[in-house]
Each structure stands twice: as structure tokens, then as C-alpha cells.
Coordinates of C-alpha atoms in Angstrom, one line a residue:
Chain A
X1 CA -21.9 6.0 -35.7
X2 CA -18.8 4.4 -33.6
X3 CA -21.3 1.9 -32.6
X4 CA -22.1 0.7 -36.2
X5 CA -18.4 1.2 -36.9
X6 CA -17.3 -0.8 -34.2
X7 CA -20.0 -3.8 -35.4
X8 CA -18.6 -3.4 -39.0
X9 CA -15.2 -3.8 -37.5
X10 CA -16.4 -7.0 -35.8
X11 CA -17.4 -8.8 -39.0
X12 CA -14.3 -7.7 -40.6
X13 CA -12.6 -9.2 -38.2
X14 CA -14.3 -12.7 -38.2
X15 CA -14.3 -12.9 -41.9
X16 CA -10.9 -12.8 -41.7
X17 CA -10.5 -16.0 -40.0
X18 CA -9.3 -17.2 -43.0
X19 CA -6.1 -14.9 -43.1
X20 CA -5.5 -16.0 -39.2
X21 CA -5.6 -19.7 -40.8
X22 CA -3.2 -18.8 -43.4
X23 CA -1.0 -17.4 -40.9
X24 CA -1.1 -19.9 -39.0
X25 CA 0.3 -22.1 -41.6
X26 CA 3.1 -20.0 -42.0
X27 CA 4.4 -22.3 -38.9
X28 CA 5.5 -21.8 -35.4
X29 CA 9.5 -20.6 -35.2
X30 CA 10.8 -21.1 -31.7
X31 CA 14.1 -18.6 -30.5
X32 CA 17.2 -21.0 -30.3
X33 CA 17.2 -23.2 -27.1
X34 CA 21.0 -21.4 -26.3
X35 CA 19.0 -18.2 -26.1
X36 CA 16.4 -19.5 -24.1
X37 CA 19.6 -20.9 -21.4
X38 CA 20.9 -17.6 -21.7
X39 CA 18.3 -16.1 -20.7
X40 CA 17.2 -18.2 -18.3
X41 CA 20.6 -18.3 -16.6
X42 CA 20.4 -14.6 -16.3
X43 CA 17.0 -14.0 -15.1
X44 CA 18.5 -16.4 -11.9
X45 CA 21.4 -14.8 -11.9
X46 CA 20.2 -11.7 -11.2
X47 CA 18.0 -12.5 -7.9
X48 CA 19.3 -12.2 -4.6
X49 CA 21.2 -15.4 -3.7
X50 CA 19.9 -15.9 0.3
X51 CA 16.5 -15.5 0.0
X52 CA 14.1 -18.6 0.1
X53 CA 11.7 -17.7 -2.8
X54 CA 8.9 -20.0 -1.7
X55 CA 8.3 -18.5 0.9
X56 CA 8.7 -14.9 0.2
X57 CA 6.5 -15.1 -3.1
X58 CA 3.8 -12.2 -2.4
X59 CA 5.9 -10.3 0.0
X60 CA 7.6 -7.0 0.0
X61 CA 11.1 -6.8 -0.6
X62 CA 13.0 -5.5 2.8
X63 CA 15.4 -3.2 2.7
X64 CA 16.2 -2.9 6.9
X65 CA 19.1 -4.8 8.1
X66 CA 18.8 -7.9 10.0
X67 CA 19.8 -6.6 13.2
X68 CA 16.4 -4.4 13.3
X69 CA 13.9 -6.6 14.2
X70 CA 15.4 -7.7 17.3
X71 CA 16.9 -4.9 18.2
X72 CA 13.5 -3.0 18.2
X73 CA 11.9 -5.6 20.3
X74 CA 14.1 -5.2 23.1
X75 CA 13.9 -1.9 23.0
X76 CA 10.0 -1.9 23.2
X77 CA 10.5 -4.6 26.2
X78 CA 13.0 -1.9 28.0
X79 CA 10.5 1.1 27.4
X80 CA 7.5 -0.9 28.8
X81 CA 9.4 -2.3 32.2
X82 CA 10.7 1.3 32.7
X83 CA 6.9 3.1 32.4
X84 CA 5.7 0.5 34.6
X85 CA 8.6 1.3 37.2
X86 CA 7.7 4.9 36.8
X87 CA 3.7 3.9 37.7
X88 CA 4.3 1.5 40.5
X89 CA 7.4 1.0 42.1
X90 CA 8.5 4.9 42.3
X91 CA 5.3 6.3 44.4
X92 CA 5.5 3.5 46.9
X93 CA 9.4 4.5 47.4
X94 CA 8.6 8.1 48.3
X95 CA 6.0 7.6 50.6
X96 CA 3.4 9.6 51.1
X97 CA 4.7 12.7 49.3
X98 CA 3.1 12.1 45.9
X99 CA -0.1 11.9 47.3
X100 CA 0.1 14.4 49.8
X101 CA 2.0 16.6 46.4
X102 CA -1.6 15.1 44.4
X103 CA -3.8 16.6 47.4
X104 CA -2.5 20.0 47.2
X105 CA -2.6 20.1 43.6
X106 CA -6.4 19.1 43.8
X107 CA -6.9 21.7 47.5
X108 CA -9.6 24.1 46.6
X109 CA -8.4 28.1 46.3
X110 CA -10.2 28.7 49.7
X111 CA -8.2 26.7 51.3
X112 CA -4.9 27.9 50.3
X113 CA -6.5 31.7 50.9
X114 CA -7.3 29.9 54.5
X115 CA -3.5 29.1 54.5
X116 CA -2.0 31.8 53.9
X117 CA -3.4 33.5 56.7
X118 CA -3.4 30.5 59.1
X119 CA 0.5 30.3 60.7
X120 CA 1.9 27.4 61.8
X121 CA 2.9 29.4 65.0
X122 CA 3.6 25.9 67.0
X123 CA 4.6 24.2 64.6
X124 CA 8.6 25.1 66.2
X125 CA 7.4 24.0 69.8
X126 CA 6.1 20.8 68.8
X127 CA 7.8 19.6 65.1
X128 CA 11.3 20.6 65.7
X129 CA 12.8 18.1 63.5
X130 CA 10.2 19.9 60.6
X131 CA 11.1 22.7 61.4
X132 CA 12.6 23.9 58.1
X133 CA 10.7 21.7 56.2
X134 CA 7.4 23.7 54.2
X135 CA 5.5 20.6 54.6
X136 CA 1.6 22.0 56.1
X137 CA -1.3 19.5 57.2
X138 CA -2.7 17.9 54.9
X139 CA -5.8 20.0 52.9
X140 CA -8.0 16.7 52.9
X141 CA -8.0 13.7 54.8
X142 CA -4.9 11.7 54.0
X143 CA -5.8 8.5 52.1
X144 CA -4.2 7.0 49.3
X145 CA -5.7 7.9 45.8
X146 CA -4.5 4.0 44.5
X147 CA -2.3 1.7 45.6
X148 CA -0.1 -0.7 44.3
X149 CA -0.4 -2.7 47.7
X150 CA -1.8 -6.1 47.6
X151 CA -5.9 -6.3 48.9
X152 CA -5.7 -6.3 52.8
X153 CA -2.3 -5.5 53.6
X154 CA -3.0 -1.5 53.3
X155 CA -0.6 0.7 55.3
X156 CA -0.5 4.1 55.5
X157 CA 1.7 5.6 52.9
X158 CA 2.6 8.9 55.0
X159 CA 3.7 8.8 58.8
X160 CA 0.7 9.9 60.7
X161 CA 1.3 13.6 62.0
X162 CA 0.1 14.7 64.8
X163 CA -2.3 17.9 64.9
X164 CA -1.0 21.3 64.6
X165 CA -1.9 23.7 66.6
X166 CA -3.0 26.8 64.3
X167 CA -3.3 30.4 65.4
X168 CA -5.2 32.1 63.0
X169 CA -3.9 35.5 62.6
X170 CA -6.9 38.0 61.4
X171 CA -5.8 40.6 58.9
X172 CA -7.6 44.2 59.9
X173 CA -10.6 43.7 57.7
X174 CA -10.3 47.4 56.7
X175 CA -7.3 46.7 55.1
X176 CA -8.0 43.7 53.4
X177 CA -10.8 45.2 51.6
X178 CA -8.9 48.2 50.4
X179 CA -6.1 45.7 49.4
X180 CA -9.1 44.3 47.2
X181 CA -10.3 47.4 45.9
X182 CA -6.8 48.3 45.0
X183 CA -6.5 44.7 43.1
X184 CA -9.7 45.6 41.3
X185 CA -9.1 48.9 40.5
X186 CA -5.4 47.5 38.6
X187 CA -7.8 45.4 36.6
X188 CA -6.3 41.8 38.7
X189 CA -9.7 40.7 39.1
X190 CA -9.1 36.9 38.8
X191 CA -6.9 37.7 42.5
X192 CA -9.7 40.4 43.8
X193 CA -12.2 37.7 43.5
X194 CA -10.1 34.9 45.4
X195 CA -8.9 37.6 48.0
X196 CA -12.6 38.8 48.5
X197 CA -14.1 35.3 48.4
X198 CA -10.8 34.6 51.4
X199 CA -12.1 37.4 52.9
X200 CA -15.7 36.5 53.3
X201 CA -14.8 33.1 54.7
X202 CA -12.9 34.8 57.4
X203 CA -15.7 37.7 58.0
X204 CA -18.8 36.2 57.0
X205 CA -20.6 38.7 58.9
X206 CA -18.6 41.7 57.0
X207 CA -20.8 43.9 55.3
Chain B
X1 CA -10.0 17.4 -20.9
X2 CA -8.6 14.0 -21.2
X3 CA -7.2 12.4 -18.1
X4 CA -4.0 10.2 -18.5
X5 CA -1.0 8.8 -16.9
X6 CA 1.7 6.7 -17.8
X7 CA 4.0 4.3 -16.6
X8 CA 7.9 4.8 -16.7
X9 CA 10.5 2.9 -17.2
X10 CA 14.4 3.6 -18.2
X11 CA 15.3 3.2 -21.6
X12 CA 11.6 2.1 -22.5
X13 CA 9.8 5.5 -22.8
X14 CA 6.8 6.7 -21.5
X15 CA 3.9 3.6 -21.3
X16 CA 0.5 5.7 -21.1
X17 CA -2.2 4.6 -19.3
X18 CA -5.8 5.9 -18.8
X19 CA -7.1 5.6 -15.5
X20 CA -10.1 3.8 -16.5
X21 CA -8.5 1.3 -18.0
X22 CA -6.0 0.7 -15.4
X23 CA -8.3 0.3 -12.7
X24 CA -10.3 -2.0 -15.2
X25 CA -6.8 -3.7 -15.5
X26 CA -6.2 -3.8 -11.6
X27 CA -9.1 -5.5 -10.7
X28 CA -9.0 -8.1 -12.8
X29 CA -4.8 -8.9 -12.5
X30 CA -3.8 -11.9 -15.5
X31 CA -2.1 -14.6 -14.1
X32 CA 1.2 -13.0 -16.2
X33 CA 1.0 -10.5 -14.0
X34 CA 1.3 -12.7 -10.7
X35 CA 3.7 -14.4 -12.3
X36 CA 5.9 -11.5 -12.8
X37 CA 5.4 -10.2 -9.3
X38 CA 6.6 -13.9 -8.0
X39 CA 9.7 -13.5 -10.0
X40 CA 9.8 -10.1 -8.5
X41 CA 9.5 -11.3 -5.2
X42 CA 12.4 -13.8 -5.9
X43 CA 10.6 -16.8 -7.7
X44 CA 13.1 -18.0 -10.9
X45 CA 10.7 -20.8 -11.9
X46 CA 8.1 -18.0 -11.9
X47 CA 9.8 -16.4 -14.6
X48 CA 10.8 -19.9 -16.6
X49 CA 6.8 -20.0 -16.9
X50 CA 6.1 -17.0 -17.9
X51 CA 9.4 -17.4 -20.4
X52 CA 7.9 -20.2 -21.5
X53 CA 4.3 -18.5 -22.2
X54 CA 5.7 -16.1 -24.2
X55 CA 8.7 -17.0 -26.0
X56 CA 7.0 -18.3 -28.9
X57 CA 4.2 -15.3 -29.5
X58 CA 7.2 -13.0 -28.7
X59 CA 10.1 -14.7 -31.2
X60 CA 7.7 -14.9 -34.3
X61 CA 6.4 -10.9 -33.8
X62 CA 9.7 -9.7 -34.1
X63 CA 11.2 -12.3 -36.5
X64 CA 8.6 -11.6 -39.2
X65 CA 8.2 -7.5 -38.5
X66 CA 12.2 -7.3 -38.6
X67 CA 12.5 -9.9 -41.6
X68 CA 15.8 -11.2 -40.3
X69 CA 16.4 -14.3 -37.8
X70 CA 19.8 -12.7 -36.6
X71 CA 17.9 -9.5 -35.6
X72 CA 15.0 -10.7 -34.3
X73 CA 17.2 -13.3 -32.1
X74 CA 19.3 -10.1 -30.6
X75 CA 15.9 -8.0 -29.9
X76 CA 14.8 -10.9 -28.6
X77 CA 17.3 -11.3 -25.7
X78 CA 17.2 -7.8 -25.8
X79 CA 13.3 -7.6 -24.8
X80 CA 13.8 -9.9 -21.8
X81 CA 17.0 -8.7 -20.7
X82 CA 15.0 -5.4 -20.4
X83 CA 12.0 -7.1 -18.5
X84 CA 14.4 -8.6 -16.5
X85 CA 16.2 -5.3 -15.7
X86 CA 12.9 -3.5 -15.0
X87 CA 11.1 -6.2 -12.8
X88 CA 11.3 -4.3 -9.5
X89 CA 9.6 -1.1 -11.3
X90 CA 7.0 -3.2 -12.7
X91 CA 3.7 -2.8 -11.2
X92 CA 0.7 -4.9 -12.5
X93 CA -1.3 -1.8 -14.3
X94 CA -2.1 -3.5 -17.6
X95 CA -1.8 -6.9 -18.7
X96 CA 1.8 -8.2 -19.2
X97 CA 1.6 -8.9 -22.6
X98 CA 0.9 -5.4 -23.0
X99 CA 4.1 -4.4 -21.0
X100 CA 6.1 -7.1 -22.8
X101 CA 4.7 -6.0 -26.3
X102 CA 5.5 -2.7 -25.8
X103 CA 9.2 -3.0 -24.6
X104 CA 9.5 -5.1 -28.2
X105 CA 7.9 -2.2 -30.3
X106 CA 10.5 0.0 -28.6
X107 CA 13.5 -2.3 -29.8
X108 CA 12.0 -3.2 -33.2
X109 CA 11.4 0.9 -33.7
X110 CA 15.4 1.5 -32.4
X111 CA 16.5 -1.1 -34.9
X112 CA 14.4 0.6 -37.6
X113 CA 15.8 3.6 -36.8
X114 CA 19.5 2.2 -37.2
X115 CA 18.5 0.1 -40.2
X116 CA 17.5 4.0 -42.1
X117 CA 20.7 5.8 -40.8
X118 CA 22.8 2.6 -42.1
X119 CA 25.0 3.2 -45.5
X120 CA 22.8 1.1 -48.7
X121 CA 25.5 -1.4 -48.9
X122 CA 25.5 -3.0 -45.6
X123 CA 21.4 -2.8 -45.8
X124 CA 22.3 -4.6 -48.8
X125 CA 23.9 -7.3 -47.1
X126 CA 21.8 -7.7 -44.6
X127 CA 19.1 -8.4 -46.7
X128 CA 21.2 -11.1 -48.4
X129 CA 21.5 -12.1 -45.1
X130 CA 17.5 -12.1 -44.2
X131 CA 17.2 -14.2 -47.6
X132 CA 19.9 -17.1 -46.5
X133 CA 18.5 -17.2 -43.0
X134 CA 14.7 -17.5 -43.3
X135 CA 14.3 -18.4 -46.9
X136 CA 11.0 -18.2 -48.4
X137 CA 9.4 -21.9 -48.2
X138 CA 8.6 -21.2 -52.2
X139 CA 12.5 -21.0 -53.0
X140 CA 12.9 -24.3 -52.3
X141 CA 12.9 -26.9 -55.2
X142 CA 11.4 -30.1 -53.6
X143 CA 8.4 -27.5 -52.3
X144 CA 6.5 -27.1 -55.6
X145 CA 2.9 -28.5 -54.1
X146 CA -0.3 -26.0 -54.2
X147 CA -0.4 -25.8 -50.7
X148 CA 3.2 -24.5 -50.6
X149 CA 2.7 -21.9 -53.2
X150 CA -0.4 -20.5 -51.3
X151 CA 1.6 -20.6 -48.4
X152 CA 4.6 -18.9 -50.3
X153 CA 2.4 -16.3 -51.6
X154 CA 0.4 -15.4 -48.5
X155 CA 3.8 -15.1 -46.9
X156 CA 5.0 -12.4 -49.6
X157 CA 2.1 -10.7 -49.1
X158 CA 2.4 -10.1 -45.3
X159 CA 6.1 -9.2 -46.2
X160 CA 5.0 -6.7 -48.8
X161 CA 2.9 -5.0 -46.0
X162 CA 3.9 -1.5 -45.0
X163 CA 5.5 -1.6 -41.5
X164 CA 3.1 -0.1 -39.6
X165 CA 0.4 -2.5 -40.9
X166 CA 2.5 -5.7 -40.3
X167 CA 3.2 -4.8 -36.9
X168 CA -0.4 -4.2 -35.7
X169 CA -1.6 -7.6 -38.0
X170 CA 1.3 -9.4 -36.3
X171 CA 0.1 -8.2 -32.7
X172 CA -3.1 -8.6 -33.7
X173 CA -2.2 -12.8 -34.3
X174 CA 0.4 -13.4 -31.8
X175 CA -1.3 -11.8 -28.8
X176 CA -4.6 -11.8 -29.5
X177 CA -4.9 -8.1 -27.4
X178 CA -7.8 -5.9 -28.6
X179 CA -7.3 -3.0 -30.9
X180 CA -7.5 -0.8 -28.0
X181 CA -4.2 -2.3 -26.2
X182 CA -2.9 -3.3 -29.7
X183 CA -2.8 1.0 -30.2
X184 CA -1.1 1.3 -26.5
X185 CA 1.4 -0.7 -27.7
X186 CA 2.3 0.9 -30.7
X187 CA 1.6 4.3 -29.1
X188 CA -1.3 5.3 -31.5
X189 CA -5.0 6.5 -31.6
X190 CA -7.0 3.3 -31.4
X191 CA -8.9 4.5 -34.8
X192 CA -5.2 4.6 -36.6
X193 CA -4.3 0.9 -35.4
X194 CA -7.9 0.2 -36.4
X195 CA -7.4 1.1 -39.8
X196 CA -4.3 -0.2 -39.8
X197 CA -5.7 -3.9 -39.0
X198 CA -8.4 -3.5 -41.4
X199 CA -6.1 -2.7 -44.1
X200 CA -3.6 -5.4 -43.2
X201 CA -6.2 -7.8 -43.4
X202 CA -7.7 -6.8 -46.6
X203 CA -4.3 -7.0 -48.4
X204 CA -3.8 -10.3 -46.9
X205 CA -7.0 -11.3 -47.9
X206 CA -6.9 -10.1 -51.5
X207 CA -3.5 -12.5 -51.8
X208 CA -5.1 -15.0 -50.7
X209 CA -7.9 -14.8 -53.3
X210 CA -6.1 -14.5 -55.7
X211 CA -4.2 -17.4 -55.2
X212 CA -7.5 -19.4 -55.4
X213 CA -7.9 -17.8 -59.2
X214 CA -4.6 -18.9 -60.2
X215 CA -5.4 -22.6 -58.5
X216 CA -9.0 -22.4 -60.5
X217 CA -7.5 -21.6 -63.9
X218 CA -4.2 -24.2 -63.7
X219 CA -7.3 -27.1 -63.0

């Protein structure tokens, strides 16, 4: 139905070419050529007096001040020269302490339960100058994780130490497993399991 | 139910859009278009050409739907000052013409609306006004050919139209837009401005017949 209306419409339409003619005769009036100045003169008027219009045709209008593009640029230039100062100037300044700080992040949980009950009973006779200092031998063989060194001129980044003497003082095995058992029993199993584990490193034959 | 959504702009009303035909209008953007987003973007001679498209479709709408040259010259300036105030919220979603065309209706529809709440006497006058300043071609003595009289007549006729009607014939001729956009414009159904047209034209046509008779029966 709107189909056939719609094609009825059509005809109408082009029949009526000869009312468009007739309209068309009626002439062409044009506004006042002062009006079209006016106009003119205001549409200019109206657009912002600095900007080259060539070239911004297509672009978006900006509304940041001029000051902001530089000023982000160095900024992003001071970032990036201080995060690469933070990678690889500040670890080869402090020595060997980052890595040796890296190892013992990394040192397995046996280890540190072999620590805690390994003394560094010598460690006054022989390190007096480290005396005070907590620093322990190294977990795993000291070598640099990177380096920011150029190829073939490695050094090592920490002093080599010289071998402490450990005494390893045994706990009373008796003890240590009711020291367990009473860890278990509070429901701290995460430090049972480490203790026992310690324990079972130091009396493998324990049963 | 009926999606829609419409495009606002100060002192112009709401301009509703349905999202198929806005996406229909996006993809393919009139060069009117581009050259309003150039003068947006800062191009004057952008806007001297699309001035200079438009002027003439533009002047002659409102001059013969208003009836007076005075009028139609101050909702003419009025109709670009407006485009001109607007052309950072303009965003291509239809053609220009229609954004132009509707702007107009709006002005032409205020002026209506002061012409009714206007005392009889000064509509009076400013008809006497509308008479001095686009006189009838037939009121002139050394115009007394056929041609002139047919012209005369078909011209009376279009006057004689109801608003409504005149307006949609007189979009309808000076921007060739399809009914559809022709209703947008005028903010009715499309079936209304379709009517509308069709009785425009048969009035028109109906003059102009009978202005063959009367030719017929002088010869």
C-alpha cells in the first residue's frame, strides 16, 4: 500500500514539472549585496585572529595553552634520564650490596633455617671491623645477576670475603621436635613444616 | 518503540534525528558539510562558498513564504548570524541544507508568531508595505503580455496557498531535499508534508490550467 503510494507520489511529482517551470519563471531574487558584506564581514570577524586557517582546516580546535607542549616534553625527557639513573648508575655505586640484598631475597627457606642455627662464632676473631655489621656469607656464590660493565672489563662488584669459620650449634633434637609439635598443635603449620623440614636437614637420621 | 535523537542547539530547538538516517547521513558527508567544518576549523573563504551556495535558494524561500522583502532580508541575516553563532556545535549529522533549512523554519515560524500577536493596523501596514516592495509583476502597466499574466497569475496562486503548503512547495523547489528531510525541517510526519506537497502542487497546477483556458478563449 505505501509502496503503490509512494509510486503514485512519484508521478505526481514529475507531472508537475510544469509547476517547477512556472516557478522558475517567477525569477531569481538575490539578498542585497550590503547584506551579503555584512555578513560576510562577520562570519570573519568572528574567527580567532592568530590561527593560520590553511593549515588547521580538518583539525581539532585546542584549548591547552602554548606552554604545554614543551613543557610536557621536558618533563618526559627528565623522567626517562632519572629511571635510567635508577637502573644503571645507582647499583654500580653501592657495590655489591644489591646483589648480595637480590641473593638473599632469592636464598631458599633451608638455608635461612641452616642460619639461624649456624653462629658466626669467629666471625669477632677474624672480621673485627664487621663486627657490628649483620652482613652473613653469601647464600650462593657471589656473581653478578647483570651488569652495566662494558664486555671484558668485569670486576667483582663485592670485596671478596674471606671464609668464615662456622660452628654449628645443634639444638637438643628432643626439644626441637616438641617445639614443632607445639607449633602444630597452635595451628602455625606453614612454620611447623619449615622448622621440621630445618630439622631433618640437621638430623637426617632422626626418626 | 521508535528510536530517535536529536540535535540541539540554543535558540533553534530541538533538531530530531533518527539513527538510521544519521548514520546514512554520516557516511555519505555533502561537501556543505566539509565546508562548514573548514569554516569551523577557522577557514573564512570556506564559509564565503558555502554563502555563496546558498544565499540565493535561502533569500527566495523566505522572501516568498514571509511575502515581504524587508522581513525576509532581516530573517535572512538572522538565519546566518545563527549558523554562524552555532558553527562550533555543529556536527555533520544530516545534510547542511537540512540544518540551514531548519534554522530558517524556526525564524519564519517566530515571525509568524509576532505577525498574529501584532495589533490589525500595523499588519495593515505592513502589508502595504509587502505591496510597494515586491509588487506583483501583473501591477505593472508596460507588463500586459500573455506570458506576464500567466506569470502574474501562477504567482497569486502560490501566494494564495495556505502557509503550511507554501512552505513545504517552496522547500520542495529551492532545495530540492526529499519529502522525508523536507518533514524534518518543518518538524512534521513525512505523510503530512507529503500531502502537503501534493496539495501545493495541485492548486498550483489548477492555476496554471486555467490560465491556458482564458489564453484559448481570448484567441
Amino acid at each position: 500500500m505505501s509502496g503503490q503510494d509512494d509510486k503514485a507520489f512519484a508521478r505526481e511529482l514529475r507531472l508537475a514539472s510544469r509547476v517547477s517551470r512556472a516557478y522558475r519563471q517567477l525569477g531569481a531574487p538575490q539578498p542585497p549585496p550590503e547584506l551579503d558584506e555584512n555578513i560576510a564581514r562577520h562570519a570573519r570577524a568572528v574567527l580567532p585572529p592568530a590561527r593560520n586557517a590553511m593549515r588547521d582546516i580538518g583539525k581539532p580546535v585546542s584549548t591547552r595553552p602554548s606552554w604545554f607542549a614543551p613543557f610536557t616534553l621536558a618533563a618526559s625527557v627528565l623522567l626517562s634520564a632519572a629511571l635510567l639513573m635508577a637502573i644503571a648508575i645507582r647499583p654500580a655505586q653501592r657495590g655489591g650490596e644489591a646483589p648480595v640484598r637480590l641473593m638473599r631475597a632469592v636464598a631458599t627457606h633451608e638455608d635461612r633455617a641452616q642460619l639461624h642455627y649456624a653462629a658466626p662464632a669467629a666471625a669477632s676473631s677474624t672480621e673485627g671491623a664487621r663486627e657490628s655489621s649483620p652482613y652473613v656469607a653469601p647464600l650462593i656464590p657471589s656473581r653478578r645477576l647483570y651488569s652495566t660493565d662494558p664486555p671484558g672489563s668485569h670486576r667483582p662488584v663485592a670485596p671478596a670475603l674471606p671464609p668464615v669459620p662456622v660452628q654449628v650449634i645443634r639444638r637438643d633434637p628432643r626439644e626441637w621436635q616438641a617445639h614443632i609439635e607445639q607449633l602444630e598443635r597452635d595451628g602455625r603449620d606453614a612454620e611447623a613444616t619449615a622448622e621440621r623440614r630445618a630439622f631433618h636437614q640437621v638430623y637426617p637420621d632422626w626418626r | 518503540m521508535r528510536l530517535s535523537a536529536s540535535l540541539t542547539f540554543p535558540q533553534l530547538g530541538s533538531y530530531p534525528v533518527e539513527p538510521a538516517r544519521m548514520l546514512h547521513s554520516m557516511e555519505a558527508l555533502d561537501e556543505d558539510a566539509e565546508l562548514m567544518l573548514r569554516y569551523q576549523a577557522g577557514e573564512a573563504a570556506a564559509f564565503d562558498a558555502l554563502y555563496a551556495r546558498h544565499k540565493g535558494p535561502l533569500y527566495r524561500y523566505l522572501l516568498r513564504h514571509v511575502r515581504s522583502a524587508a522581513t525576509a532580508t532581516d530573517l535572512f541575516q538572522e538565519v546566518w548570524m545563527r549558523v554562524i553563532a552555532n558553527r562550533l556545535r555543529y556536527a555533520p549529522r544530516a545534510k547542511f541544507a537540512t540544518f540551514l533549512f531548519h534554522i530558517a523554519h524556526n525564524c519564519a515560524v517566530d515571525h509568524h508568531r509576532r505577525l498574529r500577536a501584532t495589533p490589525v493596523d500595523a499588519l495593515a501596514e505592513g502589508h502595504d508595505a509587502v505591496s510597494a516592495a515586491f509588487a506583483p509583476e501583473y501591477e505593472r502597466p508596460d507588463r500586459i503580455a500573455e506570458y506576464d499574466q500567466r506569470r502574474a497569475r501562477f504567482e497569486r496562486a502560490l501566494y494564495q496557498l495556505p502557509v503550511e503548503q507554501r512552505e513545504t512547495f517552496l522547500l520542495h523547489e529551492e532545495t530540492g531535499l526529499d519529502v522525508a528531510q523536507i518533514a524534518r525541517i518543518t518538524q512534521v510526519g513525512v505523510e503530512t508534508a507529503k500531502s502537503r506537497l501534493r496539495y501545493a502542487i495541485g492548486k498550483l497546477r489548477k492555476s496554471l490550467d486555467e490560465s491556458t483556458e482564458r489564453v484559448a478563449q481570448a484567441v
